[in-house]
CSV table of C-alpha atoms in Angstrom, one decimal:
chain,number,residue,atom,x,y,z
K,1,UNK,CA,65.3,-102.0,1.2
K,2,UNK,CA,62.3,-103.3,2.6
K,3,UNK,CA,63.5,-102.7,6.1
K,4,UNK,CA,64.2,-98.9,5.2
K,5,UNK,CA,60.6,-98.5,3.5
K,6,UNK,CA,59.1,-100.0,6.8
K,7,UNK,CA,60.7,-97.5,9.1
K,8,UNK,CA,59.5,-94.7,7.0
K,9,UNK,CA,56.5,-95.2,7.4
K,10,UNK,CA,55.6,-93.8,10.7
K,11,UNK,CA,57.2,-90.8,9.4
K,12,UNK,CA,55.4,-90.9,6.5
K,13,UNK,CA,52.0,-91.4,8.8
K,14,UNK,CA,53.0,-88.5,11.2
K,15,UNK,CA,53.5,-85.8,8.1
K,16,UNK,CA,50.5,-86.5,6.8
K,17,UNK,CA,48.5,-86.2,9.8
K,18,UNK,CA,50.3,-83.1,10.3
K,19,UNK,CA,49.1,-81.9,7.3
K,20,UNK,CA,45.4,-83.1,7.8
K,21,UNK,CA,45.3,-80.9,10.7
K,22,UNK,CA,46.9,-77.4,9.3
K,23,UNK,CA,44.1,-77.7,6.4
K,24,UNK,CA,41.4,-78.3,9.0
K,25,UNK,CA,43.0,-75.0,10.8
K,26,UNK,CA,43.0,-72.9,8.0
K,27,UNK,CA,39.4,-74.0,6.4
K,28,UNK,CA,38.3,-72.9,10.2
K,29,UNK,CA,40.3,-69.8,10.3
K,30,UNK,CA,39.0,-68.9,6.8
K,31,UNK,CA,35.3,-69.7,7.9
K,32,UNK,CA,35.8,-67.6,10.7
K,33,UNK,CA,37.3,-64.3,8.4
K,34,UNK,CA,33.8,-64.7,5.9
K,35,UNK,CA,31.5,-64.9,8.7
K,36,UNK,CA,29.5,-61.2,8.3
K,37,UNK,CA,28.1,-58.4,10.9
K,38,UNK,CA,24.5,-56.3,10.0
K,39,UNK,CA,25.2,-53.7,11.7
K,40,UNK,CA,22.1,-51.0,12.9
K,41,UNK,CA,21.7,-47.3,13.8
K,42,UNK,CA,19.0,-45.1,13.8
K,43,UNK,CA,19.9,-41.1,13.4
K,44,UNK,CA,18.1,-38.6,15.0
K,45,UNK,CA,16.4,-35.6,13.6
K,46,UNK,CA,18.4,-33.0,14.9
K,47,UNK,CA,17.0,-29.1,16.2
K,48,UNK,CA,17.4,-26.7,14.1
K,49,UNK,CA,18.9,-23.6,15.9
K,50,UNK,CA,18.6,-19.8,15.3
K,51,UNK,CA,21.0,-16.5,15.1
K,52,UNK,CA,20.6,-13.5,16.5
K,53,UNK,CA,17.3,-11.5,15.2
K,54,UNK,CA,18.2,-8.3,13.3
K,55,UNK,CA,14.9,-5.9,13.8
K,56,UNK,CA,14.5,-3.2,11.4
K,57,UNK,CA,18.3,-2.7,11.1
K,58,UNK,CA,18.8,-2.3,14.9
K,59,UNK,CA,17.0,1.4,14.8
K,60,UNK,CA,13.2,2.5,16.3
K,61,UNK,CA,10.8,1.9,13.8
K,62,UNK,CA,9.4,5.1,13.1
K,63,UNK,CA,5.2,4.9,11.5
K,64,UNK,CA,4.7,6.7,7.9
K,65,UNK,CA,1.6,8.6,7.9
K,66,UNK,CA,-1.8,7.4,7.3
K,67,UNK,CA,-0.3,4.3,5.8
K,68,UNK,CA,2.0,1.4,6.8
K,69,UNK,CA,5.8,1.2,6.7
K,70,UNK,CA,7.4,-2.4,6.2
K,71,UNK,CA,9.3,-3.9,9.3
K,72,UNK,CA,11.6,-6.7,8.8
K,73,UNK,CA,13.9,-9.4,11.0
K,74,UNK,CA,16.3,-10.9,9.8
K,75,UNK,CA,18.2,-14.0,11.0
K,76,UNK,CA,20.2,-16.6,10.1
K,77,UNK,CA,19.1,-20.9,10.9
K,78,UNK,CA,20.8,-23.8,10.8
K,79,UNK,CA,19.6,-27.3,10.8
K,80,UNK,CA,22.2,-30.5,11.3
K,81,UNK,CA,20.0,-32.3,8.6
K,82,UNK,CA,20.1,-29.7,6.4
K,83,UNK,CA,18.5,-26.9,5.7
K,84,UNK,CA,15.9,-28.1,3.9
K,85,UNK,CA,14.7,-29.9,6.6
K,86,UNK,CA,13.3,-26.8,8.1
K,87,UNK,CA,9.8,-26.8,7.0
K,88,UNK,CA,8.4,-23.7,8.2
K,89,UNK,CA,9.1,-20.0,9.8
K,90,UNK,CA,6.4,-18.4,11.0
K,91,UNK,CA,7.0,-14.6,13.0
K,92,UNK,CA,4.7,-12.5,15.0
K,93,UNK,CA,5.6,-8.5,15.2
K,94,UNK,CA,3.5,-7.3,18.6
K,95,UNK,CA,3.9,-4.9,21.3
K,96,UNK,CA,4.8,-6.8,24.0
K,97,UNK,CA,2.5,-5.8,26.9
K,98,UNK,CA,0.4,-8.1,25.5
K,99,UNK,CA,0.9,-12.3,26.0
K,100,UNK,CA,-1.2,-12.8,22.8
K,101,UNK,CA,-0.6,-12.5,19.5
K,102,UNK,CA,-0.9,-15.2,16.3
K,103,UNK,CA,-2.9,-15.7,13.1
K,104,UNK,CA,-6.3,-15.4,14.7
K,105,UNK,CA,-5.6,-12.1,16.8
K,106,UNK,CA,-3.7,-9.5,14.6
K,107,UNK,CA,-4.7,-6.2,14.9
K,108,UNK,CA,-2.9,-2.9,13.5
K,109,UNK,CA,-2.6,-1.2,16.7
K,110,UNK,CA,-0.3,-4.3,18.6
K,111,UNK,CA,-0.5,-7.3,16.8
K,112,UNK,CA,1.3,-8.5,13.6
K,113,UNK,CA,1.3,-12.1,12.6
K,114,UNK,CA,3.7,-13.2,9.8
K,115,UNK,CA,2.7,-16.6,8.4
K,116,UNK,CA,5.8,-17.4,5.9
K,117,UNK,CA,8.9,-15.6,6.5
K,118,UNK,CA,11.3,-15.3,3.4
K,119,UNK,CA,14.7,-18.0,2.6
K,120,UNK,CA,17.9,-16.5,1.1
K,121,UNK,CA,21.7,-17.6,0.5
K,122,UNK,CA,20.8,-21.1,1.5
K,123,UNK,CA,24.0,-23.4,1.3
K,124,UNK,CA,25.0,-26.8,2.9
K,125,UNK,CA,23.2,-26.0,6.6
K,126,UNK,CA,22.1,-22.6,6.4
K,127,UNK,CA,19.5,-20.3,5.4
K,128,UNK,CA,19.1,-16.1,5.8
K,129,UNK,CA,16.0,-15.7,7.3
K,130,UNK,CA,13.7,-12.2,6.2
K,131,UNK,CA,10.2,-11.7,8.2
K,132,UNK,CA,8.6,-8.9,7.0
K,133,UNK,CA,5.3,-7.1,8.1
K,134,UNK,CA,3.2,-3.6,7.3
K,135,UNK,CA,3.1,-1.8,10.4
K,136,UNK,CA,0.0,0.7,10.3
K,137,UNK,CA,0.5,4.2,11.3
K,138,UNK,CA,-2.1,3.3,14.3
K,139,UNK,CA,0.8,1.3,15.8
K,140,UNK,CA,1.1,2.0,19.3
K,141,UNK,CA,3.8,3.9,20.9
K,142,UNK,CA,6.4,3.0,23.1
K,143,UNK,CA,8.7,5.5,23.6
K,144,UNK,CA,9.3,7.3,26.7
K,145,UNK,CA,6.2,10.3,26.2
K,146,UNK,CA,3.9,7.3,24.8
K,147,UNK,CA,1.5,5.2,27.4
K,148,UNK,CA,3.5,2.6,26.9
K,149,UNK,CA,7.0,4.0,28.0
K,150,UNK,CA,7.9,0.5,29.8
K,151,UNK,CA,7.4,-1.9,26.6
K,152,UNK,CA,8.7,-2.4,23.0
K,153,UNK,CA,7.8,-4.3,20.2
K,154,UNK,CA,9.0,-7.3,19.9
K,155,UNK,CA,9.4,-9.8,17.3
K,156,UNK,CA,9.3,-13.4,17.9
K,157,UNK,CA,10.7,-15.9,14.7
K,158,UNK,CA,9.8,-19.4,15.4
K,159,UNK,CA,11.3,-22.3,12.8
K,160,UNK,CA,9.9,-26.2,12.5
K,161,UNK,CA,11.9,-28.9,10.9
K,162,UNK,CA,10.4,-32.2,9.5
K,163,UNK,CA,10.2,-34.1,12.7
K,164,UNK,CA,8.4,-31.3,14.8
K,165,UNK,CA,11.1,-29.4,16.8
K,166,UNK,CA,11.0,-25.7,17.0
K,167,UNK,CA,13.3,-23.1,18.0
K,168,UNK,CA,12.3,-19.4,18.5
K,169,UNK,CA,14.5,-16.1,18.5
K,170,UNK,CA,13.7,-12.6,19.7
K,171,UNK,CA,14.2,-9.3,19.5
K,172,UNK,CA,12.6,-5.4,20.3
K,173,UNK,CA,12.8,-2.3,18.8
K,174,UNK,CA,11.3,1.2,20.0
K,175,UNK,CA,8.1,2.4,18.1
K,176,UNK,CA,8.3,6.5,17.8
K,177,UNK,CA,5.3,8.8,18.6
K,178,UNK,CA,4.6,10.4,15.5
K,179,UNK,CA,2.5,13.3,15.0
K,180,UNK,CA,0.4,13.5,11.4
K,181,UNK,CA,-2.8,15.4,10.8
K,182,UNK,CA,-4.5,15.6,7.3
K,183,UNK,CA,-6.7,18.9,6.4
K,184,UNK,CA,-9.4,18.0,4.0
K,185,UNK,CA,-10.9,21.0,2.6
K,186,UNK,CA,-9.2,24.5,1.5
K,187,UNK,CA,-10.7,27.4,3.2
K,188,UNK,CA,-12.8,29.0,0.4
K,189,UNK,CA,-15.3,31.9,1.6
K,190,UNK,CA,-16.7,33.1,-1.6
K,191,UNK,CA,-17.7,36.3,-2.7
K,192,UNK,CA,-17.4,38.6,0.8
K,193,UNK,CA,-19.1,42.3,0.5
K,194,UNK,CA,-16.8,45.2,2.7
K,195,UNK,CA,-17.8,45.7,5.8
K,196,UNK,CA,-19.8,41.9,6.1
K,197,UNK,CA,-19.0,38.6,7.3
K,198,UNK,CA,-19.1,35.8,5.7
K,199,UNK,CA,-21.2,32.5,6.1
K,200,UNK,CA,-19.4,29.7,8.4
K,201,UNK,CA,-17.2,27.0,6.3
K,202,UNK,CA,-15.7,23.9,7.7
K,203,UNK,CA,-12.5,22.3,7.4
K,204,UNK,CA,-12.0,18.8,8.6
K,205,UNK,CA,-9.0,17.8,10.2
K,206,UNK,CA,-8.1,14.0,10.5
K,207,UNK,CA,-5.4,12.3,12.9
K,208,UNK,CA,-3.0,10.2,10.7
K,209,UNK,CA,-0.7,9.6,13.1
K,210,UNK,CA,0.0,7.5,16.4
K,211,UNK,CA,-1.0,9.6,19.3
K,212,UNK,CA,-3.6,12.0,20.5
K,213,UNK,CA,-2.8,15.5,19.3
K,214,UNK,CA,-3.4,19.1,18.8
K,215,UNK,CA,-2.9,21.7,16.3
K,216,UNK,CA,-1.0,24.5,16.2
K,217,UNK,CA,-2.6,27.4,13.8
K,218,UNK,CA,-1.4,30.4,11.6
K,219,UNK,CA,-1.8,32.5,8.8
K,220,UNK,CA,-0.6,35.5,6.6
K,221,UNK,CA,-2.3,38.8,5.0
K,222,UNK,CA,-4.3,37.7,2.5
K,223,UNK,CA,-3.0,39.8,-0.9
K,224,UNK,CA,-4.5,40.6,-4.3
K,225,UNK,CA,-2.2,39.9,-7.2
K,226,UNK,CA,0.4,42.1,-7.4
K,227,UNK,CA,0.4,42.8,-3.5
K,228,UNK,CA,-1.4,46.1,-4.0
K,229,UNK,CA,-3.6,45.4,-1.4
K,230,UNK,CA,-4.3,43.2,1.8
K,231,UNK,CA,-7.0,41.9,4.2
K,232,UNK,CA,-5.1,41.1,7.6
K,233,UNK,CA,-4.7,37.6,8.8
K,234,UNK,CA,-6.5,38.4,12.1
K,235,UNK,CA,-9.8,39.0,9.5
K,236,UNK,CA,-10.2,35.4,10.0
K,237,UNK,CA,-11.1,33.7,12.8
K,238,UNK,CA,-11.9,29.7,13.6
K,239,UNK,CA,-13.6,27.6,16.2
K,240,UNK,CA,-14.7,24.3,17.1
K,241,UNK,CA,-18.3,25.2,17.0
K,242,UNK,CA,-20.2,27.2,14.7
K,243,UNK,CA,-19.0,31.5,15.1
K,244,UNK,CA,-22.3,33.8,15.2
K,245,UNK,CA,-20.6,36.6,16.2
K,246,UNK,CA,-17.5,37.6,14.5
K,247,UNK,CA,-16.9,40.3,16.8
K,248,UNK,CA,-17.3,38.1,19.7
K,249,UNK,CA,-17.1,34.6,18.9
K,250,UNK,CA,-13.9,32.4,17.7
K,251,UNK,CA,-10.2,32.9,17.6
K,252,UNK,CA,-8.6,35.2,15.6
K,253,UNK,CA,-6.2,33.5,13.4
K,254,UNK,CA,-2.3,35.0,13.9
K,255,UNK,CA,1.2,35.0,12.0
K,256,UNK,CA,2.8,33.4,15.4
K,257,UNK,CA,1.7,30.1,16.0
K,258,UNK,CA,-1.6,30.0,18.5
K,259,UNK,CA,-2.0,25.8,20.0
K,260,UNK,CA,-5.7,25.5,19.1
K,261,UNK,CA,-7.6,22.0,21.2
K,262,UNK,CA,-9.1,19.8,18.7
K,263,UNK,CA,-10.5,16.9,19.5
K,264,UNK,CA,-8.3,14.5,18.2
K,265,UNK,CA,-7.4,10.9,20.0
K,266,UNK,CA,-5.5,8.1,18.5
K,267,UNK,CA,-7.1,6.5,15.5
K,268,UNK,CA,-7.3,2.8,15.7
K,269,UNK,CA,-8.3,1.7,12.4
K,270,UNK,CA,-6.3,2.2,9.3
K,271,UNK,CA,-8.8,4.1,7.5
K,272,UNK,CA,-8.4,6.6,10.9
K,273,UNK,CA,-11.6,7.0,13.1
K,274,UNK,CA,-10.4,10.5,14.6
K,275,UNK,CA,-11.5,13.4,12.9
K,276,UNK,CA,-12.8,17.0,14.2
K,277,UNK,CA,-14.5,19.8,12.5
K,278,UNK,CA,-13.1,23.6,12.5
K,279,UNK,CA,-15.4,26.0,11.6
K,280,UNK,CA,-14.3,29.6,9.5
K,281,UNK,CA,-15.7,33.0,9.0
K,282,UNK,CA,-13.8,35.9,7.9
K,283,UNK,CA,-15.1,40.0,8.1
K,284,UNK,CA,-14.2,42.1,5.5
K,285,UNK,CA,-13.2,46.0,6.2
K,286,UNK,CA,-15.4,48.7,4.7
K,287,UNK,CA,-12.1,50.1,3.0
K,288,UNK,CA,-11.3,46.8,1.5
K,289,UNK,CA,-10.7,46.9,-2.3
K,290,UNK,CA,-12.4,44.7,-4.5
K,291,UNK,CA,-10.1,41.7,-5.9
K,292,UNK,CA,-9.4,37.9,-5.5
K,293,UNK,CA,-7.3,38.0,-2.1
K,294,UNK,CA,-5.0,34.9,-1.2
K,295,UNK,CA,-3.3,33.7,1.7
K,296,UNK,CA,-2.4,30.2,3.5
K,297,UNK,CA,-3.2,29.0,6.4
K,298,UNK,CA,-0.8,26.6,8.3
K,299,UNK,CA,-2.1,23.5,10.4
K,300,UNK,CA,0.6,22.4,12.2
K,301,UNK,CA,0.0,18.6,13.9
K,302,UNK,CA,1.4,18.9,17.5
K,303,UNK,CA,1.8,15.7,20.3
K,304,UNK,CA,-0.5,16.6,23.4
K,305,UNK,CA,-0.1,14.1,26.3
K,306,UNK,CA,-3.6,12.7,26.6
Protein backbone atom coordinates (compact mmCIF):
# COMPACT_ATOMS: atom_id res chain seq x y z
CA UNK A 1 0.00 0.00 0.00
CA UNK A 2 2.75 2.14 0.81
CA UNK A 3 4.48 1.30 -2.45
CA UNK A 4 1.18 2.33 -4.40
CA UNK A 5 0.89 5.72 -2.39
CA UNK A 6 4.56 6.45 -3.26
CA UNK A 7 4.15 6.10 -7.05
CA UNK A 8 1.26 8.39 -6.93
CA UNK A 9 2.73 10.94 -5.93
CA UNK A 10 4.46 12.40 -8.93
CA UNK A 11 1.17 12.18 -10.39
CA UNK A 12 -0.29 13.83 -7.77
CA UNK A 13 2.65 16.66 -7.96
CA UNK A 14 2.24 16.99 -11.81
CA UNK A 15 -1.87 17.68 -11.55
CA UNK A 16 -1.37 20.12 -9.19
CA UNK A 17 1.13 22.05 -10.88
CA UNK A 18 -1.01 21.81 -13.81
CA UNK A 19 -3.59 23.37 -12.04
CA UNK A 20 -1.31 26.14 -10.50
CA UNK A 21 -0.65 27.23 -13.93
CA UNK A 22 -4.33 27.28 -15.65
CA UNK A 23 -5.34 29.67 -12.54
CA UNK A 24 -2.26 31.89 -13.15
CA UNK A 25 -3.54 31.87 -17.03
CA UNK A 26 -6.90 32.80 -16.43
CA UNK A 27 -6.28 35.59 -13.44
CA UNK A 28 -3.90 37.03 -16.52
CA UNK A 29 -6.40 36.58 -19.16
CA UNK A 30 -9.10 38.10 -16.85
CA UNK A 31 -6.68 41.10 -15.98
CA UNK A 32 -6.22 41.54 -19.45
CA UNK A 33 -10.36 41.66 -20.37
CA UNK A 34 -10.88 44.59 -17.27
CA UNK A 35 -8.01 46.62 -18.48
CA UNK A 36 -10.03 49.96 -19.86
CA UNK A 37 -9.56 52.52 -22.99
CA UNK A 38 -10.37 56.69 -22.63
CA UNK A 39 -11.09 57.16 -25.74
CA UNK A 40 -11.06 61.16 -27.30
CA UNK A 41 -12.64 63.09 -30.21
CA UNK A 42 -13.21 66.44 -30.69
CA UNK A 43 -16.32 67.42 -33.31
CA UNK A 44 -16.18 70.13 -35.45
CA UNK A 45 -18.60 73.00 -35.84
CA UNK A 46 -19.99 72.31 -39.01
CA UNK A 47 -21.06 75.25 -41.98
CA UNK A 48 -24.25 75.90 -42.17
CA UNK A 49 -25.43 75.90 -45.87
CA UNK A 50 -28.16 77.88 -47.72
CA UNK A 51 -31.10 77.15 -50.43
CA UNK A 52 -31.86 78.83 -53.22
CA UNK A 53 -33.09 82.68 -52.57
CA UNK A 54 -36.73 83.22 -53.51
CA UNK A 55 -36.99 87.23 -54.39
CA UNK A 56 -40.19 88.80 -54.29
CA UNK A 57 -41.90 85.56 -55.60
CA UNK A 58 -39.66 85.31 -58.62
CA UNK A 59 -41.52 88.49 -60.40
CA UNK A 60 -40.02 92.43 -60.96
CA UNK A 61 -40.69 94.36 -58.07
CA UNK A 62 -42.73 96.97 -59.16
CA UNK A 63 -42.52 100.63 -56.62
CA UNK A 64 -46.04 101.93 -55.05
CA UNK A 65 -46.27 105.45 -55.32
CA UNK A 66 -44.95 108.06 -53.09
CA UNK A 67 -44.44 105.33 -50.49
CA UNK A 68 -42.63 101.98 -50.10
CA UNK A 69 -43.69 98.47 -51.10
CA UNK A 70 -42.30 95.55 -48.91
CA UNK A 71 -39.70 93.19 -50.74
CA UNK A 72 -39.00 89.81 -49.30
CA UNK A 73 -36.36 86.59 -49.91
CA UNK A 74 -36.96 83.80 -48.81
CA UNK A 75 -34.77 80.70 -48.30
CA UNK A 76 -34.31 77.83 -46.62
CA UNK A 77 -30.72 76.89 -44.12
CA UNK A 78 -29.45 74.16 -42.77
CA UNK A 79 -26.82 73.66 -40.10
CA UNK A 80 -25.22 69.97 -39.22
CA UNK A 81 -25.32 71.13 -35.52
CA UNK A 82 -28.58 72.14 -35.62
CA UNK A 83 -30.34 74.87 -36.42
CA UNK A 84 -30.16 76.63 -33.60
CA UNK A 85 -26.66 76.95 -33.96
CA UNK A 86 -27.15 79.58 -36.62
CA UNK A 87 -26.85 82.74 -34.68
CA UNK A 88 -27.54 85.29 -37.12
CA UNK A 89 -29.02 86.28 -40.76
CA UNK A 90 -28.35 89.41 -41.83
CA UNK A 91 -29.57 90.58 -45.87
CA UNK A 92 -28.78 93.56 -47.94
CA UNK A 93 -31.47 94.46 -50.91
CA UNK A 94 -29.18 96.92 -53.38
CA UNK A 95 -28.88 97.59 -56.95
CA UNK A 96 -26.10 95.93 -57.89
CA UNK A 97 -23.95 98.45 -59.84
CA UNK A 98 -22.86 99.41 -56.79
CA UNK A 99 -19.98 97.13 -54.57
CA UNK A 100 -21.25 98.71 -51.37
CA UNK A 101 -24.01 98.33 -49.40
CA UNK A 102 -24.43 97.40 -45.33
CA UNK A 103 -25.83 98.98 -42.17
CA UNK A 104 -23.83 102.21 -42.41
CA UNK A 105 -24.56 103.03 -46.22
CA UNK A 106 -28.36 102.46 -46.93
CA UNK A 107 -29.99 104.79 -48.89
CA UNK A 108 -33.65 104.59 -50.56
CA UNK A 109 -32.50 105.01 -54.03
CA UNK A 110 -29.94 101.64 -54.09
CA UNK A 111 -29.26 100.49 -50.84
CA UNK A 112 -31.25 98.33 -48.37
CA UNK A 113 -29.70 96.78 -45.34
CA UNK A 114 -31.68 94.15 -43.40
CA UNK A 115 -30.25 93.52 -39.99
CA UNK A 116 -32.41 90.40 -38.69
CA UNK A 117 -34.13 88.39 -41.18
CA UNK A 118 -37.18 86.38 -39.98
CA UNK A 119 -37.11 82.10 -38.77
CA UNK A 120 -40.08 79.90 -39.59
CA UNK A 121 -40.95 76.01 -39.67
CA UNK A 122 -37.75 75.26 -37.81
CA UNK A 123 -37.46 71.38 -37.24
CA UNK A 124 -34.42 69.08 -36.55
CA UNK A 125 -31.71 71.02 -39.07
CA UNK A 126 -33.77 73.45 -40.75
CA UNK A 127 -35.15 76.82 -40.71
CA UNK A 128 -37.38 78.95 -43.51
CA UNK A 129 -35.62 81.96 -43.86
CA UNK A 130 -37.92 85.61 -44.65
CA UNK A 131 -35.74 88.95 -45.29
CA UNK A 132 -37.94 91.62 -45.73
CA UNK A 133 -37.24 95.37 -46.62
CA UNK A 134 -39.40 98.72 -47.63
CA UNK A 135 -38.40 99.68 -50.92
CA UNK A 136 -39.05 103.46 -51.52
CA UNK A 137 -40.78 104.61 -54.59
CA UNK A 138 -37.26 106.57 -55.34
CA UNK A 139 -35.80 103.07 -56.01
CA UNK A 140 -33.86 103.17 -59.07
CA UNK A 141 -34.80 101.57 -62.21
CA UNK A 142 -33.48 98.81 -64.01
CA UNK A 143 -35.39 97.79 -66.68
CA UNK A 144 -34.56 98.02 -70.19
CA UNK A 145 -35.85 102.12 -70.80
CA UNK A 146 -34.24 102.94 -67.15
CA UNK A 147 -30.32 104.19 -66.89
CA UNK A 148 -29.60 101.21 -65.50
CA UNK A 149 -30.84 98.69 -68.33
CA UNK A 150 -27.55 96.35 -67.63
CA UNK A 151 -28.17 95.81 -63.68
CA UNK A 152 -30.79 94.38 -61.19
CA UNK A 153 -31.32 94.37 -57.74
CA UNK A 154 -29.96 91.95 -56.03
CA UNK A 155 -30.34 90.49 -52.69
CA UNK A 156 -27.55 89.05 -50.71
CA UNK A 157 -28.67 86.72 -47.36
CA UNK A 158 -25.68 85.99 -45.39
CA UNK A 159 -26.12 83.36 -42.12
CA UNK A 160 -23.42 82.92 -38.97
CA UNK A 161 -23.39 79.95 -36.82
CA UNK A 162 -21.83 79.84 -33.22
CA UNK A 163 -18.33 79.22 -34.21
CA UNK A 164 -18.08 82.05 -36.91
CA UNK A 165 -18.72 80.44 -40.37
CA UNK A 166 -20.84 82.19 -42.88
CA UNK A 167 -22.51 81.23 -45.90
CA UNK A 168 -24.26 83.75 -48.30
CA UNK A 169 -27.01 83.13 -51.08
CA UNK A 170 -28.09 85.38 -53.95
CA UNK A 171 -30.51 86.41 -56.01
CA UNK A 172 -31.91 89.55 -58.57
CA UNK A 173 -35.07 90.74 -59.55
CA UNK A 174 -36.03 93.62 -62.17
CA UNK A 175 -37.13 97.01 -60.61
CA UNK A 176 -40.01 98.56 -63.07
CA UNK A 177 -39.93 102.32 -64.15
CA UNK A 178 -42.96 103.58 -62.78
CA UNK A 179 -44.56 106.77 -63.61
CA UNK A 180 -46.61 108.77 -60.56
CA UNK A 181 -47.24 112.42 -60.39
CA UNK A 182 -49.31 114.02 -57.45
CA UNK A 183 -51.40 117.49 -58.19
CA UNK A 184 -51.63 119.45 -55.14
CA UNK A 185 -54.16 122.10 -55.57
CA UNK A 186 -57.66 122.13 -57.57
CA UNK A 187 -57.89 124.80 -60.12
CA UNK A 188 -60.22 127.36 -58.54
CA UNK A 189 -60.47 130.80 -60.42
CA UNK A 190 -63.06 132.60 -58.54
CA UNK A 191 -65.53 134.86 -59.48
CA UNK A 192 -64.59 135.65 -63.51
CA UNK A 193 -66.71 138.74 -65.11
CA UNK A 194 -67.66 138.03 -69.23
CA UNK A 195 -65.52 139.11 -71.46
CA UNK A 196 -62.24 139.28 -68.58
CA UNK A 197 -59.58 137.16 -67.58
CA UNK A 198 -58.87 135.92 -64.61
CA UNK A 199 -55.85 136.38 -62.20
CA UNK A 200 -53.00 133.59 -62.65
CA UNK A 201 -53.46 130.45 -60.07
CA UNK A 202 -50.89 127.72 -59.53
CA UNK A 203 -51.11 124.14 -59.34
CA UNK A 204 -48.12 122.16 -58.10
CA UNK A 205 -47.27 119.04 -59.50
CA UNK A 206 -44.97 116.64 -57.58
CA UNK A 207 -42.99 113.46 -59.00
CA UNK A 208 -43.98 110.34 -56.92
CA UNK A 209 -42.53 107.99 -58.94
CA UNK A 210 -39.11 106.45 -60.09
CA UNK A 211 -38.09 108.31 -63.18
CA UNK A 212 -37.96 111.73 -64.77
CA UNK A 213 -41.34 112.49 -66.45
CA UNK A 214 -43.76 114.66 -68.15
CA UNK A 215 -47.34 115.28 -68.19
CA UNK A 216 -49.82 114.75 -70.48
CA UNK A 217 -52.80 117.48 -70.14
CA UNK A 218 -56.69 117.68 -70.92
CA UNK A 219 -59.87 118.93 -70.09
CA UNK A 220 -63.75 119.15 -70.82
CA UNK A 221 -66.40 122.17 -71.21
CA UNK A 222 -66.84 123.42 -68.21
CA UNK A 223 -71.02 123.21 -67.47
CA UNK A 224 -73.45 124.91 -65.13
CA UNK A 225 -75.77 122.50 -63.42
CA UNK A 226 -78.08 121.14 -65.44
CA UNK A 227 -75.81 121.38 -68.62
CA UNK A 228 -77.70 124.51 -69.76
CA UNK A 229 -74.72 126.20 -70.55
CA UNK A 230 -70.88 125.86 -71.20
CA UNK A 231 -67.55 127.76 -71.18
CA UNK A 232 -65.13 125.68 -73.71
CA UNK A 233 -62.27 123.78 -72.49
CA UNK A 234 -59.86 125.83 -74.73
CA UNK A 235 -61.01 129.02 -72.27
CA UNK A 236 -58.28 127.76 -70.16
CA UNK A 237 -54.93 127.87 -70.81
CA UNK A 238 -51.60 126.88 -68.60
CA UNK A 239 -47.91 127.46 -68.60
CA UNK A 240 -44.78 127.04 -66.79
CA UNK A 241 -44.36 130.61 -66.14
CA UNK A 242 -46.67 133.28 -65.22
CA UNK A 243 -49.46 134.06 -68.60
CA UNK A 244 -49.85 138.00 -69.12
CA UNK A 245 -51.47 137.72 -72.13
CA UNK A 246 -54.27 135.33 -72.49
CA UNK A 247 -54.52 135.94 -76.07
CA UNK A 248 -50.97 135.36 -76.59
CA UNK A 249 -49.35 133.66 -73.87
CA UNK A 250 -49.83 129.82 -72.58
CA UNK A 251 -51.34 126.77 -73.96
CA UNK A 252 -54.64 126.24 -74.54
CA UNK A 253 -55.92 123.44 -72.64
CA UNK A 254 -57.74 120.49 -75.15
CA UNK A 255 -60.13 117.40 -74.89
CA UNK A 256 -57.17 115.24 -76.75
CA UNK A 257 -54.34 114.82 -74.73
CA UNK A 258 -51.48 117.71 -75.45
CA UNK A 259 -47.62 116.29 -73.65
CA UNK A 260 -46.90 119.40 -71.72
CA UNK A 261 -42.64 119.69 -70.41
CA UNK A 262 -42.54 120.05 -66.78
CA UNK A 263 -39.63 120.06 -65.05
CA UNK A 264 -39.75 117.04 -63.29
CA UNK A 265 -36.47 114.64 -62.60
CA UNK A 266 -36.34 111.71 -60.31
CA UNK A 267 -36.94 112.49 -56.66
CA UNK A 268 -34.34 111.03 -54.36
CA UNK A 269 -35.71 111.46 -51.02
CA UNK A 270 -38.80 109.87 -49.75
CA UNK A 271 -40.61 112.89 -48.97
CA UNK A 272 -39.83 113.60 -53.10
CA UNK A 273 -37.60 116.74 -53.88
CA UNK A 274 -39.11 117.15 -57.55
CA UNK A 275 -41.80 119.43 -57.90
CA UNK A 276 -42.75 122.11 -60.66
CA UNK A 277 -45.26 124.93 -60.74
CA UNK A 278 -48.10 125.29 -63.50
CA UNK A 279 -49.61 128.39 -63.76
CA UNK A 280 -53.70 128.95 -64.93
CA UNK A 281 -55.75 131.66 -66.28
CA UNK A 282 -58.98 131.28 -67.94
CA UNK A 283 -61.05 134.23 -70.29
CA UNK A 284 -64.48 134.34 -70.04
CA UNK A 285 -66.82 135.13 -73.32
CA UNK A 286 -68.90 138.21 -73.32
CA UNK A 287 -72.02 135.92 -73.97
CA UNK A 288 -71.26 133.69 -71.06
CA UNK A 289 -74.17 133.21 -68.63
CA UNK A 290 -73.78 133.80 -65.11
CA UNK A 291 -73.61 130.40 -63.00
CA UNK A 292 -71.04 128.07 -61.08
CA UNK A 293 -69.40 126.30 -64.20
CA UNK A 294 -67.50 122.87 -63.56
CA UNK A 295 -65.18 120.87 -65.40
CA UNK A 296 -61.98 118.48 -64.74
CA UNK A 297 -58.93 118.65 -65.72
CA UNK A 298 -56.78 115.50 -66.33
CA UNK A 299 -52.84 115.35 -65.41
CA UNK A 300 -51.78 112.47 -66.84
CA UNK A 301 -47.93 111.27 -65.47
CA UNK A 302 -46.01 110.22 -68.65
CA UNK A 303 -42.09 108.46 -68.67
CA UNK A 304 -39.79 110.97 -70.75
CA UNK A 305 -36.23 109.49 -71.32
CA UNK A 306 -34.12 112.08 -69.55
Amino acid sequence: MAKKIKNSLPWLTMLAICFLVLCGAGLVLKEIMADTAQPSVTVGNSAPTIGTVILNTSTAITINENTYVTVSGTTTFTDNNGYADVTSATSTLFLNNTTTCGSGSTNPNWCYYISSCATSSCAGLSCTLTCSANVWFVAEPSTASSSYSTKAWQMDITIQDSGGNATTGSSSQELNVASYMSVGTSTEYGTVNPGATSSNITTDATNTGNYHINAELSGVNMQTGGATASIAVGQQKYSTGTIGDWSADGTALTIGATIFDLVLPKPTVTTSNSTDIIYWVINISTSTLPGVYNGTNTFNPIYAAS
